[in-house]
């Protein structure tokens, strides 16, 4: 099993610094109520939490994809390598090395698998030869995509689409990938495969990940550090190994508990109390 | 060969030619609709505006002359020079690109994410605004556009098809307008170029990506504004080609903007999202309405060309709502 590196060690460079951000949709709906997190270079950082906790919103606030959804960061700051990226557009961020893989894959359905991958190269200017090289690199990690390169992405399986989405992001030559819910709707075996590739990319290509997941179990096995989000607030954070052993996390997110399963009602009231306290 | 068959063939050929023009206008619609989901009612007026601008530049008209004269009490009309067609065309393309940029910058940029019906209404407003601007800029009289395209019947074709009559004395060979032939060639080249552009270039690929999924396109760093300006520019260029062909044929006049209405049934037939659909739909409507007029028209008192296309389109709406070539609606479970 993966050894959790303590990312708070001095000497590890912080790439992404989210500082107390607040996000409002449609000018009225307050969704993030002060979220702070750090993404260190070379790590896999997990952002955990249930439905509607604000994981996707956090990722979009970073990549600046909120505008097109009528969302807005109203407080706090997002820094990448120390510079404020709050008012860059998504394309600028991609050029800076930060790219998002959206929840639900979002492949270009009427483009072939290979064309999908090539769209990831859009912001780059290093020429055809390098494009071909990077394409081969992606096919190396996802051999299945090479077989299906000529099929329309819309006709490929969910797992293949997830691979297309990640491969497409890789074509931008990113330093940091914001990966939103890669396990969504996939069979456990496939989830394992995808996470394995994420780990490979992290270790061999040096890509840093910020990974939003509901599947706490898998995410904490592969990540180095984790943040737990609840109703737009970070309620807990720590090295993945510690979180795995934490009794609250075990109970609420991993579905285990020392005294056996508590009733749903107990959990609810306990949760409410906890939120009140935090 | 019997008369009716020969005439029928000629009607089909002429219908194909008329269809090319419908197809050109429909093509402009498809481009914009695919990339942005906007049904651009102004496409016909864009053709008019482009043709008027081309004419104005060629004859050295002073833009907004009436307005200037009314304000300053001057009497200017023309600069006193003439511009060769090819240069005028290049300048008109530049004007259409500028138009595309203005439309994106001042209208559709602010309407991102709005309901399709709102976007549609914006284009209606745009159509009337542009018509007004065209009028103010170049004047409303009918202009005989001549960019040097050959006109009149093609004697070569007439002479070389006479044998098909096989001794029929009433047949002098097929009568086809040279302009129509040229228009067909131009349209074919244009379509091939457009398809090649969208299939094999980086920006073309980005255009298709935007058409599929705005959010995902944004996420990989495609600049939507730029792509939309590009698309409107290409649509403007297509409008210019349509305007040149139509204007050379029947003069540049406001009725040109009404071919937009003919493009609608073409789109219902071909599908709103298909480039080949626009072409085939245009040809079917062109041939269909000429043949119908030829065969059935006399029985019902003629003038069937006014409504035939719409009835055909209605039938299609009922039986095949996505059109002949509409994008496959990809559904996975
Ligand atoms: N475009 C939007 N407009 C208004 N509210 C939104 C919008 N997008 C999300 N929300 C709300 O913001 C909250 C957080 O949503 P978000 O998608 O960030 O959660 P999430 O943690 O990613 O959930 P999931 O695991 O289900 O994907 C939810 O209550 C949601 O209803
Ligand atoms: Mg989410």
Coordinates of C-alpha atoms and ligand atoms in Angstrom, one line a residue:
Chain A
X1 CA 0.0 0.0 0.0
X2 CA 1.0 3.5 -0.7
X3 CA 3.0 5.3 1.9
X4 CA 1.5 8.7 2.9
X5 CA 4.1 11.3 2.5
X6 CA 3.7 14.1 4.9
X7 CA 3.1 17.0 2.5
X8 CA 3.5 19.6 5.2
X9 CA 7.2 18.9 5.3
X10 CA 9.4 21.9 4.9
X11 CA 11.0 21.9 1.5
X12 CA 8.0 20.6 -0.5
X13 CA 7.0 23.4 -2.9
X14 CA 3.4 24.4 -2.7
X15 CA 1.9 24.8 -6.2
X16 CA -1.6 25.8 -5.5
X17 CA -2.8 27.8 -2.5
X18 CA -6.5 28.3 -2.0
X19 CA -7.1 30.8 0.8
X20 CA -10.4 31.1 2.5
X21 CA -12.6 31.4 -0.7
X22 CA -16.2 32.1 -0.7
X23 CA -18.3 31.2 -3.8
X24 CA -21.8 32.5 -4.7
X25 CA -23.9 31.2 -7.5
X26 CA -26.5 33.5 -9.2
X27 CA -25.5 36.4 -6.8
X28 CA -27.5 34.7 -4.0
X29 CA -26.6 31.1 -3.3
X30 CA -23.6 30.9 -1.0
X31 CA -22.0 27.5 -1.6
X32 CA -18.4 27.8 -0.4
X33 CA -18.1 29.4 3.0
X34 CA -14.4 29.8 3.4
X35 CA -12.4 26.9 1.9
X36 CA -8.6 26.8 2.2
X37 CA -6.3 24.1 0.9
X38 CA -2.8 23.6 -0.4
X39 CA -1.7 21.4 -3.3
X40 CA 2.0 20.5 -3.0
X41 CA 4.2 19.7 -6.0
X42 CA 4.4 16.0 -6.8
X43 CA 1.5 15.0 -4.5
X44 CA -2.0 13.6 -4.9
X45 CA -4.3 15.7 -2.8
X46 CA -7.8 14.4 -2.2
X47 CA -10.9 16.6 -1.7
X48 CA -13.6 14.4 -0.1
X49 CA -17.2 14.9 0.8
X50 CA -20.7 13.8 0.0
X51 CA -23.2 15.1 -2.6
X52 CA -23.3 18.8 -2.8
X53 CA -20.5 19.4 -0.4
X54 CA -18.8 21.8 -2.8
X55 CA -16.0 19.8 -4.3
X56 CA -16.8 20.6 -7.9
X57 CA -17.4 24.2 -7.0
X58 CA -14.0 24.4 -5.4
X59 CA -12.3 22.9 -8.5
X60 CA -14.1 25.2 -10.8
X61 CA -13.2 28.2 -8.6
X62 CA -9.6 27.3 -9.1
X63 CA -9.8 26.7 -12.9
X64 CA -12.0 29.7 -13.4
X65 CA -14.8 27.7 -15.0
X66 CA -17.3 29.2 -12.6
X67 CA -18.1 32.3 -14.7
X68 CA -19.8 30.2 -17.4
X69 CA -22.1 28.9 -14.6
X70 CA -22.9 32.2 -13.1
X71 CA -20.8 31.5 -10.1
X72 CA -18.3 34.0 -8.6
X73 CA -15.5 33.9 -6.0
X74 CA -16.5 36.7 -3.7
X75 CA -13.8 36.4 -1.0
X76 CA -10.4 34.9 -0.5
X77 CA -7.7 34.2 -3.0
X78 CA -6.4 31.5 -5.3
X79 CA -2.6 31.5 -5.9
X80 CA -0.6 29.3 -8.3
X81 CA 3.1 29.3 -7.7
X82 CA 2.6 32.4 -5.6
X83 CA 0.8 34.5 -8.1
X84 CA -2.9 35.4 -8.0
X85 CA -4.8 33.6 -10.7
X86 CA -8.2 34.8 -9.8
X87 CA -8.8 36.8 -12.9
X88 CA -7.1 34.7 -15.5
X89 CA -9.4 32.9 -18.0
X90 CA -9.3 29.1 -18.2
X91 CA -7.1 29.2 -21.2
X92 CA -4.4 31.2 -19.4
X93 CA -4.5 28.7 -16.5
X94 CA -4.1 25.8 -18.9
X95 CA -1.0 27.6 -20.3
X96 CA 0.3 28.0 -16.8
X97 CA 0.0 24.2 -16.3
X98 CA -3.4 23.8 -14.5
X99 CA -6.1 21.9 -16.2
X100 CA -9.4 20.5 -15.1
X101 CA -10.9 17.1 -16.0
X102 CA -14.6 17.7 -15.4
X103 CA -17.0 15.6 -13.5
X104 CA -18.9 13.3 -15.9
X105 CA -16.0 13.3 -18.4
X106 CA -17.4 15.7 -20.9
X107 CA -15.9 14.2 -24.0
X108 CA -16.6 15.8 -27.4
X109 CA -19.0 13.2 -28.5
X110 CA -18.9 13.8 -32.2
X111 CA -15.2 13.9 -32.3
X112 CA -13.1 10.7 -32.6
X113 CA -11.1 9.6 -29.6
X114 CA -7.9 10.9 -31.2
X115 CA -9.4 14.2 -32.1
X116 CA -10.6 14.5 -28.5
X117 CA -7.0 14.0 -27.4
X118 CA -5.7 16.6 -29.9
X119 CA -8.0 19.3 -28.6
X120 CA -6.0 19.1 -25.4
X121 CA -3.0 20.3 -27.4
X122 CA -4.9 23.5 -28.4
X123 CA -3.0 25.9 -26.2
X124 CA 0.4 24.5 -27.1
X125 CA 2.6 25.9 -29.8
X126 CA 5.5 23.4 -29.9
X127 CA 4.6 21.8 -33.2
X128 CA 3.5 18.6 -34.9
X129 CA 6.4 16.4 -33.9
X130 CA 5.9 17.0 -30.2
X131 CA 2.2 16.6 -30.6
X132 CA 2.8 13.2 -32.1
X133 CA 5.2 12.3 -29.2
X134 CA 2.7 13.3 -26.6
X135 CA 0.0 11.4 -28.3
X136 CA 2.1 8.3 -28.1
X137 CA 2.7 9.0 -24.4
X138 CA -1.0 9.1 -23.8
X139 CA -1.5 5.9 -25.8
X140 CA 1.2 4.4 -23.7
X141 CA -0.7 5.0 -20.5
X142 CA -4.1 4.2 -22.1
X143 CA -3.4 1.4 -24.7
X144 CA -7.2 0.9 -25.0
X145 CA -7.5 4.4 -26.5
X146 CA -5.1 3.6 -29.2
X147 CA -7.3 0.7 -30.3
X148 CA -10.3 3.0 -30.3
X149 CA -8.7 6.1 -31.7
X150 CA -11.0 6.2 -34.8
X151 CA -14.3 5.7 -33.0
X152 CA -16.5 8.6 -32.0
X153 CA -16.0 9.4 -28.4
X154 CA -19.8 9.3 -27.9
X155 CA -19.8 5.6 -28.7
X156 CA -17.1 4.6 -26.3
X157 CA -17.7 3.1 -22.8
X158 CA -17.8 5.2 -19.6
X159 CA -14.4 3.9 -18.6
X160 CA -12.9 4.8 -22.0
X161 CA -14.5 8.2 -21.9
X162 CA -12.8 8.8 -18.5
X163 CA -9.5 7.8 -20.1
X164 CA -10.2 10.2 -23.0
X165 CA -10.9 13.0 -20.6
X166 CA -7.7 12.4 -18.6
X167 CA -5.6 11.8 -21.8
X168 CA -7.0 15.0 -23.3
X169 CA -5.8 16.9 -20.2
X170 CA -2.4 15.3 -20.5
X171 CA -2.0 16.6 -24.0
X172 CA -1.8 20.1 -22.5
X173 CA 1.4 19.0 -20.7
X174 CA 0.0 20.0 -17.3
X175 CA 1.8 20.4 -14.1
X176 CA -1.4 20.1 -12.0
X177 CA -4.5 18.2 -12.9
X178 CA -7.8 19.0 -11.2
X179 CA -9.6 15.7 -11.4
X180 CA -13.2 15.7 -10.6
X181 CA -14.8 12.4 -9.6
X182 CA -13.1 10.0 -11.9
X183 CA -14.8 7.0 -10.3
X184 CA -18.3 8.2 -11.1
X185 CA -20.5 5.5 -12.5
X186 CA -17.6 3.1 -13.1
X187 CA -17.3 -0.5 -12.0
X188 CA -14.9 -1.1 -9.0
X189 CA -12.3 -2.8 -11.2
X190 CA -12.2 0.0 -13.6
X191 CA -12.0 2.6 -10.8
X192 CA -9.0 0.7 -9.6
X193 CA -7.4 0.7 -13.0
X194 CA -8.0 4.5 -13.5
X195 CA -6.6 5.3 -10.1
X196 CA -3.6 3.1 -10.8
X197 CA -2.9 5.2 -13.9
X198 CA -3.3 8.4 -11.9
X199 CA -0.7 7.1 -9.5
X200 CA 1.6 6.2 -12.4
X201 CA 1.2 9.6 -13.9
X202 CA 2.0 11.2 -10.6
X203 CA 5.1 9.1 -9.9
X204 CA 6.5 8.8 -13.4
X205 CA 5.5 12.0 -15.1
X206 CA 5.5 14.1 -12.0
X207 CA 2.0 15.4 -12.4
X208 CA 0.4 16.8 -9.3
X209 CA -3.3 16.0 -8.7
X210 CA -6.1 17.6 -6.8
X211 CA -8.7 14.9 -6.8
X212 CA -12.3 15.4 -5.9
X213 CA -14.0 12.2 -4.9
X214 CA -17.1 10.8 -3.1
X215 CA -15.4 7.4 -3.0
X216 CA -13.4 8.1 0.1
X217 CA -12.1 4.6 0.4
X218 CA -10.3 4.5 -2.9
X219 CA -9.3 8.1 -2.8
X220 CA -7.6 7.8 0.5
X221 CA -5.7 4.7 -0.6
X222 CA -4.1 6.5 -3.5
X223 CA -3.8 10.1 -2.2
X224 CA -1.1 11.5 0.1
X225 CA -3.1 14.1 1.8
X226 CA -6.9 14.7 2.2
X227 CA -9.4 17.5 2.9
X228 CA -12.9 16.7 3.9
X229 CA -15.5 19.1 2.8
X230 CA -19.0 19.4 4.3
X231 CA -21.5 22.1 3.3
X232 CA -18.9 24.3 1.8
X233 CA -16.4 24.1 4.7
X234 CA -13.3 22.1 5.3
X235 CA -14.2 20.1 8.4
X236 CA -11.0 18.0 8.6
X237 CA -7.7 17.5 6.9
X238 CA -4.6 15.5 7.3
X239 CA -2.3 12.9 5.7
X240 CA -4.3 10.2 4.0
X241 CA -3.0 7.5 6.3
X242 CA -4.1 9.4 9.4
X243 CA -7.5 10.1 7.8
X244 CA -8.0 6.4 7.1
X245 CA -7.4 5.7 10.8
X246 CA -9.6 8.5 12.1
X247 CA -12.7 7.1 13.8
X248 CA -15.0 9.9 12.5
X249 CA -13.8 9.3 9.0
X250 CA -14.2 5.6 9.4
X251 CA -17.7 6.0 10.6
X252 CA -19.1 8.6 8.3
X253 CA -17.1 8.2 5.1
X254 CA -15.7 4.7 5.1
X255 CA -18.9 3.1 6.5
X256 CA -17.2 1.4 9.4
X257 CA -17.6 1.9 13.1
X258 CA -16.3 0.3 16.3
X259 CA -19.7 -0.4 17.8
X260 CA -21.2 -1.6 14.6
X261 CA -23.4 0.5 12.4
X262 CA -25.3 3.3 14.1
X263 CA -28.8 4.1 13.0
X264 CA -29.2 6.8 10.4
X265 CA -30.9 9.1 12.9
X266 CA -27.9 9.0 15.3
X267 CA -25.5 9.7 12.5
X268 CA -27.6 12.7 11.4
X269 CA -27.9 14.3 14.8
X270 CA -24.3 13.6 15.5
X271 CA -23.3 15.2 12.3
X272 CA -25.4 18.2 13.0
X273 CA -23.8 18.6 16.3
X274 CA -20.3 18.3 14.8
X275 CA -21.0 20.9 12.2
X276 CA -22.2 23.2 14.9
X277 CA -19.0 22.8 16.8
X278 CA -16.6 23.2 13.9
Chain B
X1 CA -37.1 11.6 -76.7
X2 CA -40.5 13.1 -75.9
X3 CA -40.8 16.8 -75.1
X4 CA -42.0 16.4 -71.6
X5 CA -39.0 14.3 -70.6
X6 CA -36.6 16.8 -72.1
X7 CA -38.2 19.7 -70.5
X8 CA -38.5 17.9 -67.3
X9 CA -34.8 17.3 -67.3
X10 CA -34.1 20.9 -68.0
X11 CA -36.4 21.8 -65.1
X12 CA -34.4 19.5 -62.8
X13 CA -31.1 21.1 -63.9
X14 CA -32.4 24.6 -63.3
X15 CA -33.8 23.5 -60.0
X16 CA -30.4 22.2 -59.0
X17 CA -29.0 25.6 -59.8
X18 CA -31.6 27.4 -57.7
X19 CA -31.0 24.9 -55.0
X20 CA -27.3 25.8 -54.8
X21 CA -28.2 29.2 -53.7
X22 CA -30.6 28.0 -51.0
X23 CA -27.9 25.7 -49.9
X24 CA -25.4 28.5 -49.6
X25 CA -27.6 30.5 -47.3
X26 CA -28.5 27.4 -45.3
X27 CA -24.8 26.6 -44.9
X28 CA -24.3 29.9 -43.1
X29 CA -27.1 29.0 -40.7
X30 CA -25.7 25.6 -40.0
X31 CA -22.2 26.9 -39.2
X32 CA -23.5 29.3 -36.6
X33 CA -26.1 27.0 -35.2
X34 CA -23.7 24.1 -34.7
X35 CA -21.0 26.1 -33.0
X36 CA -23.2 28.3 -30.7
X37 CA -26.8 27.0 -30.8
X38 CA -27.8 30.3 -32.2
X39 CA -30.4 30.3 -34.9
X40 CA -29.3 33.2 -36.9
X41 CA -32.3 34.9 -38.4
X42 CA -29.9 37.6 -39.8
X43 CA -28.1 35.3 -42.2
X44 CA -30.1 36.5 -45.1
X45 CA -29.6 40.1 -44.2
X46 CA -25.9 39.4 -43.9
X47 CA -25.9 38.3 -47.5
X48 CA -27.7 41.5 -48.5
X49 CA -25.3 43.6 -46.4
X50 CA -22.3 41.9 -47.9
X51 CA -23.5 42.3 -51.4
X52 CA -24.3 46.0 -50.9
X53 CA -20.9 46.6 -49.3
X54 CA -19.2 44.9 -52.2
X55 CA -21.1 46.9 -54.7
X56 CA -20.5 50.1 -52.7
X57 CA -16.8 49.6 -52.5
X58 CA -16.5 48.6 -56.2
X59 CA -18.2 51.8 -57.5
X60 CA -16.5 54.0 -54.9
X61 CA -19.6 55.0 -53.0
X62 CA -19.2 57.1 -49.9
X63 CA -20.7 55.1 -47.0
X64 CA -23.4 57.0 -45.0
X65 CA -23.4 59.6 -47.8
X66 CA -27.1 60.6 -47.1
X67 CA -26.4 61.0 -43.4
X68 CA -23.3 63.0 -44.0
X69 CA -25.0 65.3 -46.5
X70 CA -28.0 65.7 -44.2
X71 CA -25.9 66.7 -41.3
X72 CA -23.2 68.9 -43.0
X73 CA -25.3 70.1 -46.0
X74 CA -22.7 68.6 -48.4
X75 CA -23.4 66.8 -51.6
X76 CA -21.0 64.0 -51.7
X77 CA -21.9 60.7 -53.2
X78 CA -18.8 59.0 -54.7
X79 CA -15.1 59.1 -54.1
X80 CA -14.6 59.2 -57.8
X81 CA -12.7 56.0 -58.1
X82 CA -13.5 52.4 -58.9
X83 CA -12.1 49.4 -57.1
X84 CA -11.4 46.2 -59.0
X85 CA -13.7 43.4 -58.0
X86 CA -11.1 41.2 -56.5
X87 CA -9.8 43.9 -54.1
X88 CA -13.3 44.9 -53.3
X89 CA -14.1 41.3 -52.4
X90 CA -11.1 41.2 -50.0
X91 CA -12.2 44.5 -48.4
X92 CA -15.7 43.2 -48.0
X93 CA -14.4 40.1 -46.3
X94 CA -12.6 42.4 -43.9
X95 CA -15.8 44.2 -43.3
X96 CA -17.6 40.9 -42.6
X97 CA -14.9 39.9 -40.1
X98 CA -15.3 43.2 -38.4
X99 CA -19.0 42.7 -38.3
X100 CA -18.5 39.2 -36.7
X101 CA -16.3 40.7 -34.1
X102 CA -18.8 43.5 -33.3
X103 CA -21.7 41.0 -33.0
X104 CA -19.8 38.8 -30.7
X105 CA -18.3 41.6 -28.6
X106 CA -21.4 43.7 -28.2
X107 CA -24.3 41.2 -28.4
X108 CA -23.6 37.5 -27.9
X109 CA -20.8 37.7 -25.4
X110 CA -23.4 39.1 -23.0
X111 CA -25.9 36.5 -23.7
X112 CA -23.8 33.4 -23.1
X113 CA -25.9 30.7 -21.3
X114 CA -29.2 32.3 -22.2
X115 CA -32.2 30.4 -23.5
X116 CA -32.1 29.7 -27.2
X117 CA -35.3 31.7 -27.7
X118 CA -33.6 34.8 -26.3
X119 CA -30.6 34.3 -28.6
X120 CA -33.0 33.9 -31.5
X121 CA -34.8 37.1 -30.7
X122 CA -31.5 38.8 -30.5
X123 CA -30.8 37.8 -34.1
X124 CA -34.1 39.1 -35.2
X125 CA -33.2 42.4 -33.7
X126 CA -29.8 42.1 -35.4
X127 CA -31.4 41.4 -38.7
X128 CA -33.5 44.6 -38.7
X129 CA -30.7 46.7 -37.3
X130 CA -28.3 45.5 -40.0
X131 CA -30.9 46.1 -42.7
X132 CA -31.3 49.6 -41.4
X133 CA -27.5 50.1 -41.3
X134 CA -27.2 48.7 -44.9
X135 CA -29.8 51.1 -46.1
X136 CA -28.2 54.1 -44.4
X137 CA -24.7 53.1 -45.5
X138 CA -25.3 52.4 -49.1
X139 CA -28.8 53.6 -50.1
X140 CA -31.8 51.4 -50.9
X141 CA -31.9 51.5 -54.7
X142 CA -31.5 48.3 -56.6
X143 CA -27.8 47.8 -57.6
X144 CA -26.6 45.7 -60.6
X145 CA -23.7 43.8 -59.2
X146 CA -21.2 42.8 -61.8
X147 CA -18.0 41.2 -60.5
X148 CA -17.2 39.7 -63.9
X149 CA -19.1 36.4 -63.6
X150 CA -20.3 35.3 -67.0
X151 CA -24.0 35.8 -67.6
X152 CA -26.6 34.4 -70.0
X153 CA -27.2 31.0 -71.4
X154 CA -24.3 28.7 -72.1
X155 CA -24.3 28.1 -75.9
X156 CA -21.7 25.4 -75.5
X157 CA -24.0 23.3 -73.4
X158 CA -26.9 24.0 -75.7
X159 CA -25.0 22.9 -78.8
X160 CA -23.5 19.9 -77.2
X161 CA -26.7 18.6 -75.7
X162 CA -28.8 19.0 -78.8
X163 CA -28.2 15.4 -79.9
X164 CA -30.0 14.2 -76.8
X165 CA -33.3 15.3 -78.5
X166 CA -32.7 12.4 -80.9
X167 CA -34.3 14.0 -83.8
X168 CA -36.9 15.9 -81.7
X169 CA -37.3 19.1 -83.6
X170 CA -38.5 21.2 -80.7
X171 CA -35.4 20.6 -78.8
X172 CA -32.4 22.9 -79.2
X173 CA -30.3 21.5 -76.4
X174 CA -30.5 22.2 -72.6
X175 CA -30.6 25.9 -71.6
X176 CA -28.5 26.6 -68.6
X177 CA -27.4 29.9 -67.3
X178 CA -23.6 30.3 -67.1
X179 CA -23.9 32.1 -63.9
X180 CA -25.7 29.2 -62.4
X181 CA -23.0 26.9 -63.5
X182 CA -20.3 29.1 -62.0
X183 CA -22.4 29.4 -58.8
X184 CA -22.5 25.6 -58.6
X185 CA -18.7 25.3 -59.0
X186 CA -18.2 28.1 -56.4
X187 CA -20.5 26.4 -54.0
X188 CA -18.8 23.1 -54.4
X189 CA -15.4 24.6 -53.8
X190 CA -16.7 26.4 -50.8
X191 CA -18.2 23.3 -49.3
X192 CA -15.1 21.3 -49.8
X193 CA -12.9 24.0 -48.3
X194 CA -15.2 24.3 -45.3
X195 CA -15.3 20.6 -44.7
X196 CA -11.5 20.4 -45.0
X197 CA -11.1 23.3 -42.6
X198 CA -13.4 21.8 -40.0
X199 CA -12.0 18.3 -40.3
X200 CA -8.3 18.8 -40.7
X201 CA -7.2 22.1 -39.0
X202 CA -6.7 22.9 -35.4
X203 CA -9.2 25.7 -35.4
X204 CA -11.7 23.6 -37.3
X205 CA -11.4 20.9 -34.7
X206 CA -11.8 23.5 -31.9
X207 CA -14.9 24.7 -33.7
X208 CA -16.4 21.2 -33.7
X209 CA -15.4 20.8 -30.1
X210 CA -17.2 24.0 -29.1
X211 CA -20.2 22.8 -31.0
X212 CA -20.2 19.6 -28.9
X213 CA -19.6 20.9 -25.4
X214 CA -18.9 24.5 -24.4
X215 CA -17.7 23.8 -20.9
X216 CA -15.3 21.1 -21.9
X217 CA -14.0 23.3 -24.7
X218 CA -13.3 26.0 -22.1
X219 CA -11.6 23.5 -19.8
X220 CA -9.0 22.5 -22.4
X221 CA -8.2 26.2 -23.0
X222 CA -10.2 26.9 -26.1
X223 CA -11.2 30.6 -26.2
X224 CA -14.9 30.5 -26.9
X225 CA -15.1 34.2 -27.9
X226 CA -12.4 33.7 -30.5
X227 CA -14.1 30.6 -32.0
X228 CA -17.4 32.4 -32.2
X229 CA -15.9 35.4 -34.0
X230 CA -14.3 32.9 -36.3
X231 CA -17.6 31.1 -36.9
X232 CA -19.5 34.4 -37.6
X233 CA -16.7 35.4 -39.9
X234 CA -17.0 32.2 -41.9
X235 CA -20.7 32.6 -42.0
X236 CA -20.2 36.2 -43.1
X237 CA -18.0 34.9 -45.9
X238 CA -20.6 32.4 -47.0
X239 CA -23.2 35.2 -46.9
X240 CA -20.9 37.2 -49.2
X241 CA -20.7 34.4 -51.7
X242 CA -24.4 33.9 -51.6
X243 CA -24.8 37.7 -52.0
X244 CA -22.5 37.8 -55.0
X245 CA -24.3 35.0 -56.8
X246 CA -27.8 36.3 -56.1
X247 CA -26.8 39.9 -56.7
X248 CA -25.3 39.1 -60.0
X249 CA -28.4 37.2 -61.0
X250 CA -31.2 39.5 -60.0
X251 CA -29.5 42.7 -58.7
X252 CA -28.8 43.6 -55.1
X253 CA -32.1 44.5 -53.4
X254 CA -33.8 44.0 -50.2
X255 CA -35.7 40.9 -51.3
X256 CA -32.4 39.2 -51.0
X257 CA -32.8 39.1 -47.2
X258 CA -35.9 37.0 -47.8
X259 CA -34.0 34.0 -49.1
X260 CA -33.3 33.5 -45.4
X261 CA -36.9 32.3 -45.2
X262 CA -36.3 29.8 -48.0
X263 CA -33.3 28.5 -46.1
X264 CA -35.6 27.5 -43.2
X265 CA -37.3 24.6 -45.0
X266 CA -33.9 23.6 -46.4
X267 CA -32.7 23.3 -42.8
X268 CA -35.7 21.3 -41.7
X269 CA -35.0 18.9 -44.5
X270 CA -31.3 18.6 -44.1
X271 CA -31.0 19.0 -40.4
X272 CA -29.8 22.1 -38.6
X273 CA -26.4 20.7 -37.8
X274 CA -25.2 19.1 -41.0
X275 CA -23.1 20.8 -43.7
X276 CA -23.9 18.1 -46.3
X277 CA -27.5 18.3 -45.1
X278 CA -27.6 22.0 -46.0
X279 CA -26.4 21.2 -49.5
X280 CA -28.6 18.2 -50.2
X281 CA -31.6 19.9 -48.6
X282 CA -31.0 23.0 -50.7
X283 CA -30.8 20.9 -53.9
X284 CA -33.9 18.9 -53.0
X285 CA -35.9 22.0 -52.3
X286 CA -34.6 23.7 -55.5
X287 CA -35.4 20.8 -57.7
X288 CA -38.6 19.9 -55.9
X289 CA -40.2 23.3 -56.2
X290 CA -39.3 23.6 -59.9
X291 CA -40.5 20.2 -60.7
X292 CA -43.7 20.6 -58.7
X293 CA -44.4 23.9 -60.4
X294 CA -43.7 22.3 -63.8
X295 CA -45.8 19.2 -63.2
X296 CA -48.6 20.2 -60.8
X297 CA -48.5 24.0 -61.0
X298 CA -50.7 24.3 -64.1
X299 CA -53.3 22.2 -62.5
X300 CA -53.7 24.3 -59.4
X301 CA -53.2 27.7 -61.0
X302 CA -49.4 28.0 -60.5
X303 CA -47.4 30.0 -57.9
X304 CA -46.6 26.7 -56.0
X305 CA -43.0 27.8 -55.6
X306 CA -44.2 30.1 -52.7
X307 CA -45.4 27.3 -50.5
X308 CA -44.1 24.0 -51.8
X309 CA -40.9 24.2 -49.7
X310 CA -42.7 24.7 -46.5
X311 CA -45.2 21.9 -47.1
X312 CA -42.3 19.6 -47.8
X313 CA -40.5 20.8 -44.7
X314 CA -43.6 20.2 -42.6
X315 CA -43.8 16.6 -43.8
X316 CA -40.3 16.2 -42.8
X317 CA -40.9 17.6 -39.4
X318 CA -43.6 15.1 -38.8
X319 CA -41.7 12.0 -40.0
X320 CA -38.1 12.8 -39.4
X321 CA -37.6 15.7 -37.1
X322 CA -33.8 15.6 -37.1
X323 CA -33.8 16.0 -40.8
X324 CA -32.0 13.9 -43.4
X325 CA -28.5 14.4 -42.0
X326 CA -29.1 15.9 -38.5
X327 CA -26.5 15.0 -36.0
X328 CA -27.0 11.5 -34.6
X329 CA -28.4 12.0 -31.2
X330 CA -25.9 9.9 -29.3
X331 CA -27.5 8.2 -26.4
X332 CA -25.8 5.7 -24.2
X333 CA -27.3 3.8 -21.3
Ligands
LIG1 N1 -24.6 26.4 -11.3 C1 -25.1 26.3 -10.0 N2 -26.1 27.2 -9.6 C2 -26.5 27.2 -8.4 N3 -26.2 26.3 -7.4 C3 -25.2 25.4 -7.8 C4 -24.6 25.4 -9.1 N4 -23.7 24.4 -9.1 C5 -23.8 23.8 -7.9 N5 -24.6 24.4 -7.1 C6 -24.9 24.1 -5.7 O1 -23.7 24.1 -4.9 C7 -23.6 23.1 -4.0 C8 -22.3 22.4 -4.2 O2 -22.3 21.7 -5.4 P1 -21.0 21.0 -6.0 O3 -21.4 20.5 -7.4 O4 -19.8 21.8 -5.8 O5 -20.9 19.7 -5.0 P2 -20.1 18.4 -5.1 O6 -19.4 18.3 -3.8 O7 -19.2 18.4 -6.3 O8 -21.2 17.3 -5.2 P3 -21.2 15.9 -6.0 O9 -20.3 15.0 -5.3 O10 -22.6 15.6 -6.1 O11 -20.6 16.2 -7.4 C9 -24.8 22.2 -4.2 O12 -25.7 22.5 -3.2 C10 -25.3 22.6 -5.5 O13 -26.7 22.5 -5.5
LIG2 MG1 -19.1 17.3 -8.0

